PDB file of C-alpha atoms and ligand atoms in Angstrom:
ATOM      1  CA  MET A   1       0.203   0.115  -0.585  1.00  0.00           C
ATOM      2  CA  ARG A   2       1.294   3.683  -1.203  1.00  0.00           C
ATOM      3  CA  LYS A   3      -0.202   6.368  -0.133  1.00  0.00           C
ATOM      4  CA  TYR A   4       1.338   9.911  -1.637  1.00  0.00           C
ATOM      5  CA  VAL A   5       0.713  12.717  -1.961  1.00  0.00           C
ATOM      6  CA  ILE A   6       1.936  15.590  -4.808  1.00  0.00           C
ATOM      7  CA  MET A   7       2.698  18.856  -3.718  1.00  0.00           C
ATOM      8  CA  GLY A   8       3.653  22.321  -6.288  1.00  0.00           C
ATOM      9  CA  PRO A   9       3.436  25.583  -7.953  1.00  0.00           C
ATOM     10  CA  GLN A  10       0.431  25.599 -11.463  1.00  0.00           C
ATOM     11  CA  GLY A  11       2.609  24.214 -13.518  1.00  0.00           C
ATOM     12  CA  SER A  12       4.794  21.680 -11.705  1.00  0.00           C
ATOM     13  CA  GLY A  13       3.835  18.489 -13.768  1.00  0.00           C
ATOM     14  CA  LYS A  14       1.674  17.191 -10.109  1.00  0.00           C
ATOM     15  CA  GLY A  15      -0.400  16.240 -12.813  1.00  0.00           C
ATOM     16  CA  THR A  16       1.756  14.406 -15.661  1.00  0.00           C
ATOM     17  CA  GLN A  17       4.237  12.948 -12.810  1.00  0.00           C
ATOM     18  CA  ALA A  18       0.940  11.625 -10.525  1.00  0.00           C
ATOM     19  CA  LYS A  19      -0.621   9.614 -13.874  1.00  0.00           C
ATOM     20  CA  ARG A  20       2.553   7.731 -14.306  1.00  0.00           C
ATOM     21  CA  LEU A  21       2.626   7.013 -10.530  1.00  0.00           C
ATOM     22  CA  ARG A  22      -1.075   5.985 -11.175  1.00  0.00           C
ATOM     23  CA  ASP A  23      -0.229   3.517 -14.342  1.00  0.00           C
ATOM     24  CA  ASP A  24       2.995   2.186 -13.259  1.00  0.00           C
ATOM     25  CA  TYR A  25       2.678   1.321  -9.613  1.00  0.00           C
ATOM     26  CA  ASP A  26      -1.770   0.931  -9.926  1.00  0.00           C
ATOM     27  CA  LEU A  27      -2.130   4.107  -7.566  1.00  0.00           C
ATOM     28  CA  VAL A  28      -5.998   5.494  -7.769  1.00  0.00           C
ATOM     29  CA  HIS A  29      -5.154   9.476  -9.063  1.00  0.00           C
ATOM     30  CA  ILE A  30      -7.330  11.975  -6.747  1.00  0.00           C
ATOM     31  CA  SER A  31      -7.005  15.711  -7.914  1.00  0.00           C
ATOM     32  CA  VAL A  32      -9.182  18.109  -5.976  1.00  0.00           C
ATOM     33  CA  GLY A  33      -9.217  20.585  -8.626  1.00  0.00           C
ATOM     34  CA  ASP A  34     -10.357  17.850 -11.535  1.00  0.00           C
ATOM     35  CA  ILE A  35     -13.197  15.971  -8.754  1.00  0.00           C
ATOM     36  CA  PHE A  36     -14.077  20.197  -8.702  1.00  0.00           C
ATOM     37  CA  ARG A  37     -13.376  21.289 -12.109  1.00  0.00           C
ATOM     38  CA  TRP A  38     -15.797  18.034 -13.283  1.00  0.00           C
ATOM     39  CA  ASN A  39     -18.513  19.475 -10.839  1.00  0.00           C
ATOM     40  CA  VAL A  40     -18.411  23.338 -12.327  1.00  0.00           C
ATOM     41  CA  GLN A  41     -19.364  22.219 -15.633  1.00  0.00           C
ATOM     42  CA  SER A  42     -21.506  18.852 -15.000  1.00  0.00           C
ATOM     43  CA  HIS A  43     -23.998  21.824 -12.980  1.00  0.00           C
ATOM     44  CA  THR A  44     -24.533  19.321  -9.546  1.00  0.00           C
ATOM     45  CA  LYS A  45     -25.296  20.859  -6.608  1.00  0.00           C
ATOM     46  CA  LEU A  46     -21.555  20.684  -5.316  1.00  0.00           C
ATOM     47  CA  GLY A  47     -20.229  22.988  -8.404  1.00  0.00           C
ATOM     48  CA  ALA A  48     -22.883  25.598  -8.457  1.00  0.00           C
ATOM     49  CA  ARG A  49     -21.391  25.817  -4.688  1.00  0.00           C
ATOM     50  CA  ILE A  50     -17.966  26.207  -5.609  1.00  0.00           C
ATOM     51  CA  ARG A  51     -18.276  28.021  -9.656  1.00  0.00           C
ATOM     52  CA  ARG A  52     -17.185  31.674  -7.570  1.00  0.00           C
ATOM     53  CA  TYR A  53     -13.529  30.243  -5.956  1.00  0.00           C
ATOM     54  CA  VAL A  54     -12.616  27.647  -8.709  1.00  0.00           C
ATOM     55  CA  ASP A  55     -13.292  30.365 -11.631  1.00  0.00           C
ATOM     56  CA  ALA A  56     -11.061  33.063  -9.167  1.00  0.00           C
ATOM     57  CA  GLY A  57      -8.709  31.000  -8.537  1.00  0.00           C
ATOM     58  CA  GLU A  58      -9.276  30.956  -4.717  1.00  0.00           C
ATOM     59  CA  LEU A  59      -9.185  28.399  -2.194  1.00  0.00           C
ATOM     60  CA  VAL A  60     -12.411  26.570  -1.368  1.00  0.00           C
ATOM     61  CA  PRO A  61     -13.241  27.255   2.220  1.00  0.00           C
ATOM     62  CA  ASP A  62     -11.775  23.939   4.038  1.00  0.00           C
ATOM     63  CA  ASP A  63     -15.110  21.425   5.724  1.00  0.00           C
ATOM     64  CA  VAL A  64     -16.309  21.737   1.703  1.00  0.00           C
ATOM     65  CA  VAL A  65     -12.653  20.042   0.818  1.00  0.00           C
ATOM     66  CA  GLY A  66     -12.585  18.162   3.744  1.00  0.00           C
ATOM     67  CA  GLU A  67     -15.482  16.240   2.834  1.00  0.00           C
ATOM     68  CA  ILE A  68     -15.358  15.662  -0.810  1.00  0.00           C
ATOM     69  CA  VAL A  69     -11.667  14.045   0.511  1.00  0.00           C
ATOM     70  CA  LEU A  70     -13.037  11.489   2.785  1.00  0.00           C
ATOM     71  CA  ASP A  71     -15.686  10.719   0.692  1.00  0.00           C
ATOM     72  CA  ARG A  72     -13.948   9.880  -1.901  1.00  0.00           C
ATOM     73  CA  LEU A  73     -11.253   8.104  -0.113  1.00  0.00           C
ATOM     74  CA  ASN A  74     -13.883   6.738   1.985  1.00  0.00           C
ATOM     75  CA  GLN A  75     -14.604   4.348  -1.709  1.00  0.00           C
ATOM     76  CA  HIS A  76     -11.873   2.230  -0.794  1.00  0.00           C
ATOM     77  CA  ASP A  77     -11.276   1.576  -4.663  1.00  0.00           C
ATOM     78  CA  TRP A  78      -7.321   2.420  -3.891  1.00  0.00           C
ATOM     79  CA  ASN A  79      -6.054  -1.330  -3.305  1.00  0.00           C
ATOM     80  CA  PHE A  80      -2.977  -0.711  -4.184  1.00  0.00           C
ATOM     81  CA  GLY A  81      -2.468   2.920  -2.657  1.00  0.00           C
ATOM     82  CA  PHE A  82      -3.153   6.783  -3.752  1.00  0.00           C
ATOM     83  CA  VAL A  83      -1.775   9.421  -5.262  1.00  0.00           C
ATOM     84  CA  LEU A  84      -3.010  12.462  -4.218  1.00  0.00           C
ATOM     85  CA  ASP A  85      -3.070  15.847  -5.846  1.00  0.00           C
ATOM     86  CA  GLY A  86      -4.234  19.112  -5.249  1.00  0.00           C
ATOM     87  CA  PHE A  87      -4.730  18.568  -0.845  1.00  0.00           C
ATOM     88  CA  PRO A  88      -3.924  19.346   2.082  1.00  0.00           C
ATOM     89  CA  ARG A  89      -3.686  23.006   0.937  1.00  0.00           C
ATOM     90  CA  SER A  90      -3.928  25.207   4.213  1.00  0.00           C
ATOM     91  CA  GLU A  91      -2.424  24.146   7.378  1.00  0.00           C
ATOM     92  CA  ARG A  92      -6.037  23.036   8.402  1.00  0.00           C
ATOM     93  CA  GLN A  93      -6.240  20.991   6.106  1.00  0.00           C
ATOM     94  CA  ALA A  94      -3.430  19.127   5.920  1.00  0.00           C
ATOM     95  CA  LEU A  95      -3.796  18.721  10.463  1.00  0.00           C
ATOM     96  CA  PHE A  96      -7.307  17.263   9.414  1.00  0.00           C
ATOM     97  CA  PHE A  97      -5.028  15.466   7.020  1.00  0.00           C
ATOM     98  CA  LEU A  98      -2.647  13.722   9.188  1.00  0.00           C
ATOM     99  CA  GLU A  99      -5.490  12.999  11.655  1.00  0.00           C
ATOM    100  CA  THR A 100      -7.217  11.412   9.387  1.00  0.00           C
ATOM    101  CA  PHE A 101      -4.702   9.557   6.912  1.00  0.00           C
ATOM    102  CA  ASP A 102      -1.461   7.672   7.624  1.00  0.00           C
ATOM    103  CA  ILE A 103       0.738   9.012   4.281  1.00  0.00           C
ATOM    104  CA  ASP A 104       4.249   7.525   3.765  1.00  0.00           C
ATOM    105  CA  ALA A 105       5.170  10.547   1.845  1.00  0.00           C
ATOM    106  CA  VAL A 106       4.928  13.289   0.381  1.00  0.00           C
ATOM    107  CA  ILE A 107       6.456  14.580  -2.829  1.00  0.00           C
ATOM    108  CA  GLU A 108       7.789  17.843  -3.193  1.00  0.00           C
ATOM    109  CA  ILE A 109       7.770  19.124  -7.085  1.00  0.00           C
ATOM    110  CA  GLN A 110       9.558  22.855  -6.671  1.00  0.00           C
ATOM    111  CA  LEU A 111       9.386  24.944  -9.822  1.00  0.00           C
ATOM    112  CA  PRO A 112      10.413  29.304 -10.185  1.00  0.00           C
ATOM    113  CA  ALA A 113       7.573  30.659 -10.699  1.00  0.00           C
ATOM    114  CA  ALA A 114       8.093  32.438 -13.860  1.00  0.00           C
ATOM    115  CA  THR A 115       8.987  28.703 -15.224  1.00  0.00           C
ATOM    116  CA  ALA A 116       5.500  28.641 -13.829  1.00  0.00           C
ATOM    117  CA  THR A 117       2.835  31.463 -14.922  1.00  0.00           C
ATOM    118  CA  GLU A 118       4.849  29.996 -19.308  1.00  0.00           C
ATOM    119  CA  ARG A 119       3.357  26.645 -19.123  1.00  0.00           C
ATOM    120  CA  VAL A 120       0.586  27.422 -17.341  1.00  0.00           C
ATOM    121  CA  LEU A 121       0.030  30.152 -19.685  1.00  0.00           C
ATOM    122  CA  GLY A 122       0.481  27.181 -22.004  1.00  0.00           C
ATOM    123  CA  ARG A 123      -1.646  25.000 -21.344  1.00  0.00           C
ATOM    124  CA  ARG A 124      -5.008  23.836 -23.487  1.00  0.00           C
ATOM    125  CA  LEU A 125      -7.197  20.761 -23.226  1.00  0.00           C
ATOM    126  CA  CYS A 126     -10.071  19.593 -25.731  1.00  0.00           C
ATOM    127  CA  GLY A 127     -13.142  20.722 -25.113  1.00  0.00           C
ATOM    128  CA  ARG A 128     -14.769  17.931 -26.400  1.00  0.00           C
ATOM    129  CA  CYS A 129     -12.409  15.266 -25.614  1.00  0.00           C
ATOM    130  CA  GLY A 130      -9.773  16.282 -23.114  1.00  0.00           C
ATOM    131  CA  LEU A 131      -7.896  15.456 -24.109  1.00  0.00           C
ATOM    132  CA  ASP A 132      -3.827  17.412 -22.966  1.00  0.00           C
ATOM    133  CA  TYR A 133      -1.855  20.118 -24.407  1.00  0.00           C
ATOM    134  CA  ASN A 134       0.886  23.042 -23.955  1.00  0.00           C
ATOM    135  CA  LEU A 135       1.618  25.351 -26.168  1.00  0.00           C
ATOM    136  CA  ILE A 136       5.252  25.086 -25.313  1.00  0.00           C
ATOM    137  CA  TYR A 137       5.635  21.129 -25.129  1.00  0.00           C
ATOM    138  CA  HIS A 138       2.954  19.068 -27.624  1.00  0.00           C
ATOM    139  CA  ARG A 139       1.349  21.478 -29.623  1.00  0.00           C
ATOM    140  CA  PRO A 140      -1.555  20.643 -31.493  1.00  0.00           C
ATOM    141  CA  ALA A 141      -0.910  19.984 -35.453  1.00  0.00           C
ATOM    142  CA  ARG A 142      -3.189  23.074 -36.386  1.00  0.00           C
ATOM    143  CA  PRO A 143      -3.649  25.822 -33.844  1.00  0.00           C
ATOM    144  CA  GLU A 144      -6.762  25.534 -31.213  1.00  0.00           C
ATOM    145  CA  VAL A 145      -7.951  22.330 -33.213  1.00  0.00           C
ATOM    146  CA  CYS A 146      -8.007  18.707 -31.351  1.00  0.00           C
ATOM    147  CA  ASP A 147      -5.274  16.491 -33.561  1.00  0.00           C
ATOM    148  CA  VAL A 148      -7.308  13.824 -32.433  1.00  0.00           C
ATOM    149  CA  CYS A 149     -11.054  14.517 -32.147  1.00  0.00           C
ATOM    150  CA  GLY A 150     -11.084  18.108 -34.365  1.00  0.00           C
ATOM    151  CA  GLY A 151     -12.878  19.633 -30.931  1.00  0.00           C
ATOM    152  CA  ALA A 152     -11.811  23.351 -30.605  1.00  0.00           C
ATOM    153  CA  LEU A 153      -8.767  23.873 -27.728  1.00  0.00           C
ATOM    154  CA  GLU A 154      -9.679  26.175 -24.751  1.00  0.00           C
ATOM    155  CA  THR A 155      -8.791  27.224 -21.730  1.00  0.00           C
ATOM    156  CA  ARG A 156      -9.195  26.243 -18.286  1.00  0.00           C
ATOM    157  CA  SER A 157     -11.494  29.057 -16.869  1.00  0.00           C
ATOM    158  CA  ASP A 158      -9.067  29.938 -13.995  1.00  0.00           C
ATOM    159  CA  ASP A 159      -6.116  29.933 -16.228  1.00  0.00           C
ATOM    160  CA  SER A 160      -6.161  33.690 -16.823  1.00  0.00           C
ATOM    161  CA  PRO A 161      -3.059  36.065 -15.409  1.00  0.00           C
ATOM    162  CA  GLN A 162      -4.699  37.641 -12.855  1.00  0.00           C
ATOM    163  CA  ALA A 163      -5.711  34.323 -11.286  1.00  0.00           C
ATOM    164  CA  ILE A 164      -2.552  32.453 -12.614  1.00  0.00           C
ATOM    165  CA  ALA A 165      -0.495  34.834  -9.397  1.00  0.00           C
ATOM    166  CA  ALA A 166      -3.014  34.810  -7.628  1.00  0.00           C
ATOM    167  CA  ARG A 167      -3.272  30.849  -7.293  1.00  0.00           C
ATOM    168  CA  LEU A 168       0.913  30.882  -6.921  1.00  0.00           C
ATOM    169  CA  HIS A 169       0.921  33.683  -4.405  1.00  0.00           C
ATOM    170  CA  ALA A 170      -1.546  31.501  -2.389  1.00  0.00           C
ATOM    171  CA  TYR A 171       0.324  28.001  -3.383  1.00  0.00           C
ATOM    172  CA  HIS A 172       3.414  29.329  -1.979  1.00  0.00           C
ATOM    173  CA  ALA A 173       1.684  31.268   1.380  1.00  0.00           C
ATOM    174  CA  GLN A 174      -0.117  28.358   1.915  1.00  0.00           C
ATOM    175  CA  ALA A 175       2.820  25.047   1.121  1.00  0.00           C
ATOM    176  CA  ALA A 176       5.218  26.785   3.458  1.00  0.00           C
ATOM    177  CA  PRO A 177       3.652  26.274   6.512  1.00  0.00           C
ATOM    178  CA  ILE A 178       1.473  21.775   5.446  1.00  0.00           C
ATOM    179  CA  LEU A 179       5.785  21.990   3.812  1.00  0.00           C
ATOM    180  CA  GLU A 180       7.324  22.409   6.732  1.00  0.00           C
ATOM    181  CA  LEU A 181       4.654  20.447   8.929  1.00  0.00           C
ATOM    182  CA  PHE A 182       4.690  17.392   6.900  1.00  0.00           C
ATOM    183  CA  ARG A 183       8.673  18.037   7.349  1.00  0.00           C
ATOM    184  CA  ARG A 184       9.119  17.572  10.668  1.00  0.00           C
ATOM    185  CA  LYS A 185       7.148  14.546  10.142  1.00  0.00           C
ATOM    186  CA  GLU A 186      10.219  13.076   8.030  1.00  0.00           C
ATOM    187  CA  LEU A 187       7.554  12.363   4.797  1.00  0.00           C
ATOM    188  CA  VAL A 188       9.175  15.308   2.303  1.00  0.00           C
ATOM    189  CA  VAL A 189      10.989  14.273  -0.935  1.00  0.00           C
ATOM    190  CA  THR A 190      12.042  16.952  -2.868  1.00  0.00           C
ATOM    191  CA  VAL A 191      12.503  16.784  -7.251  1.00  0.00           C
ATOM    192  CA  ASP A 192      13.380  19.098  -9.514  1.00  0.00           C
ATOM    193  CA  GLY A 193      10.447  20.494 -11.717  1.00  0.00           C
ATOM    194  CA  GLY A 194      12.371  22.824 -13.651  1.00  0.00           C
ATOM    195  CA  CYS A 195      13.392  19.143 -15.903  1.00  0.00           C
ATOM    196  CA  ALA A 196      12.217  16.920 -18.494  1.00  0.00           C
ATOM    197  CA  PRO A 197       9.117  14.823 -16.927  1.00  0.00           C
ATOM    198  CA  ASP A 198      11.556  11.698 -17.932  1.00  0.00           C
ATOM    199  CA  GLU A 199      14.045  13.178 -15.189  1.00  0.00           C
ATOM    200  CA  VAL A 200      11.355  14.949 -12.954  1.00  0.00           C
ATOM    201  CA  TYR A 201       9.653  11.415 -12.787  1.00  0.00           C
ATOM    202  CA  ARG A 202      13.251   9.085 -12.178  1.00  0.00           C
ATOM    203  CA  GLN A 203      14.120  11.373  -9.207  1.00  0.00           C
ATOM    204  CA  ILE A 204      10.385  10.146  -7.589  1.00  0.00           C
ATOM    205  CA  CYS A 205      11.365   6.993  -7.815  1.00  0.00           C
ATOM    206  CA  GLN A 206      15.104   7.139  -6.831  1.00  0.00           C
ATOM    207  CA  LYS A 207      13.595   9.189  -3.356  1.00  0.00           C
ATOM    208  CA  LEU A 208      10.363   6.772  -3.212  1.00  0.00           C
ATOM    209  CA  GLY A 209      13.005   3.826  -3.195  1.00  0.00           C
ATOM    210  CA  LEU A 210      10.408   2.415  -5.784  1.00  0.00           C
ATOM    211  CA  VAL A 211      11.792   0.219  -8.450  1.00  0.00           C
ATOM    212  CA  ARG A 212      10.752  -0.778 -11.647  1.00  0.00           C
TER     213      ARG A 212
HETATM  214  P1  AMP B   1      -5.733  22.941  -9.424  1.00  0.00           P
HETATM  215  O1  AMP B   1      -6.228  21.915 -10.655  1.00  0.00           O
HETATM  216  O2  AMP B   1      -5.559  22.322  -8.416  1.00  0.00           O
HETATM  217  O3  AMP B   1      -5.008  24.381  -9.555  1.00  0.00           O
HETATM  218  O4  AMP B   1      -7.395  23.467  -8.613  1.00  0.00           O
HETATM  219  C1  AMP B   1      -8.089  24.438  -9.640  1.00  0.00           C
HETATM  220  C2  AMP B   1      -9.358  24.849  -8.095  1.00  0.00           C
HETATM  221  O5  AMP B   1     -10.156  24.425  -7.578  1.00  0.00           O
HETATM  222  C3  AMP B   1      -8.116  26.031  -7.549  1.00  0.00           C
HETATM  223  O6  AMP B   1      -7.950  27.069  -8.006  1.00  0.00           O
HETATM  224  C4  AMP B   1      -9.514  25.926  -6.084  1.00  0.00           C
HETATM  225  O7  AMP B   1     -10.259  27.345  -6.048  1.00  0.00           O
HETATM  226  C5  AMP B   1      -9.801  24.866  -6.280  1.00  0.00           C
HETATM  227  N1  AMP B   1      -9.287  23.664  -5.066  1.00  0.00           N
HETATM  228  C6  AMP B   1      -8.641  22.077  -5.507  1.00  0.00           C
HETATM  229  N2  AMP B   1      -7.750  22.364  -4.272  1.00  0.00           N
HETATM  230  C7  AMP B   1      -8.055  23.062  -3.532  1.00  0.00           C
HETATM  231  C8  AMP B   1      -7.894  22.609  -2.262  1.00  0.00           C
HETATM  232  N3  AMP B   1      -7.643  21.896  -1.649  1.00  0.00           N
HETATM  233  N4  AMP B   1      -8.614  24.013  -1.196  1.00  0.00           N
HETATM  234  C9  AMP B   1      -9.306  24.624  -1.917  1.00  0.00           C
HETATM  235  N5  AMP B   1      -9.700  24.412  -2.886  1.00  0.00           N
HETATM  236  C10 AMP B   1      -9.114  23.560  -3.596  1.00  0.00           C
END
């Protein structure tokens, strides 16, 4: 059983690395941001409660987030473990989490703010099939059109420069005390997110002692 939390600023490649761990070690990837976006897009009751926070790049209140994460983990569909992405994001969430779950490690992906901003502004998502693009690393053959299904590419509603600056600022302000808390418990492994994805993954596996 492997229970990991992955942390890093927006654009650090958290999602990419979490998916690799999921595929190679049969872990369940739980992205709180994805759960929230799905609810907003699907016009659920929860979506209505959280839409304004998500659109503004502000944190959703702790009680709502705690409830959603617990519900998700209580499904117990994670026989081999999970990678939690996007939680905890406040000290309160971290304390609650440490009381509720034994985790094995916190993966911290470091990335300078300028690189993070550049990467996030280049993100595109196919509105039809959901495939991810990045105008820096993974360009579509035709501008703003999905290579696979021909759907129109969209930016996330919260990927405006103002919202990104707010999210990066919030990330660093909030991550510092959380990482400190986890560091005291000797749970944190740190990798350099400025490297290519394969290299970042190699560092993660090495530091977690994962044999491939
Ligand atoms: P992300 O995809 O991780 O950047 O998350 C997108 C948005 O979802 C954030 O800007 C917040 O509005 C919300 N969100 C995601 N995770 C959390 C969390 N742990 N606590 C509060 N809000 C969150």
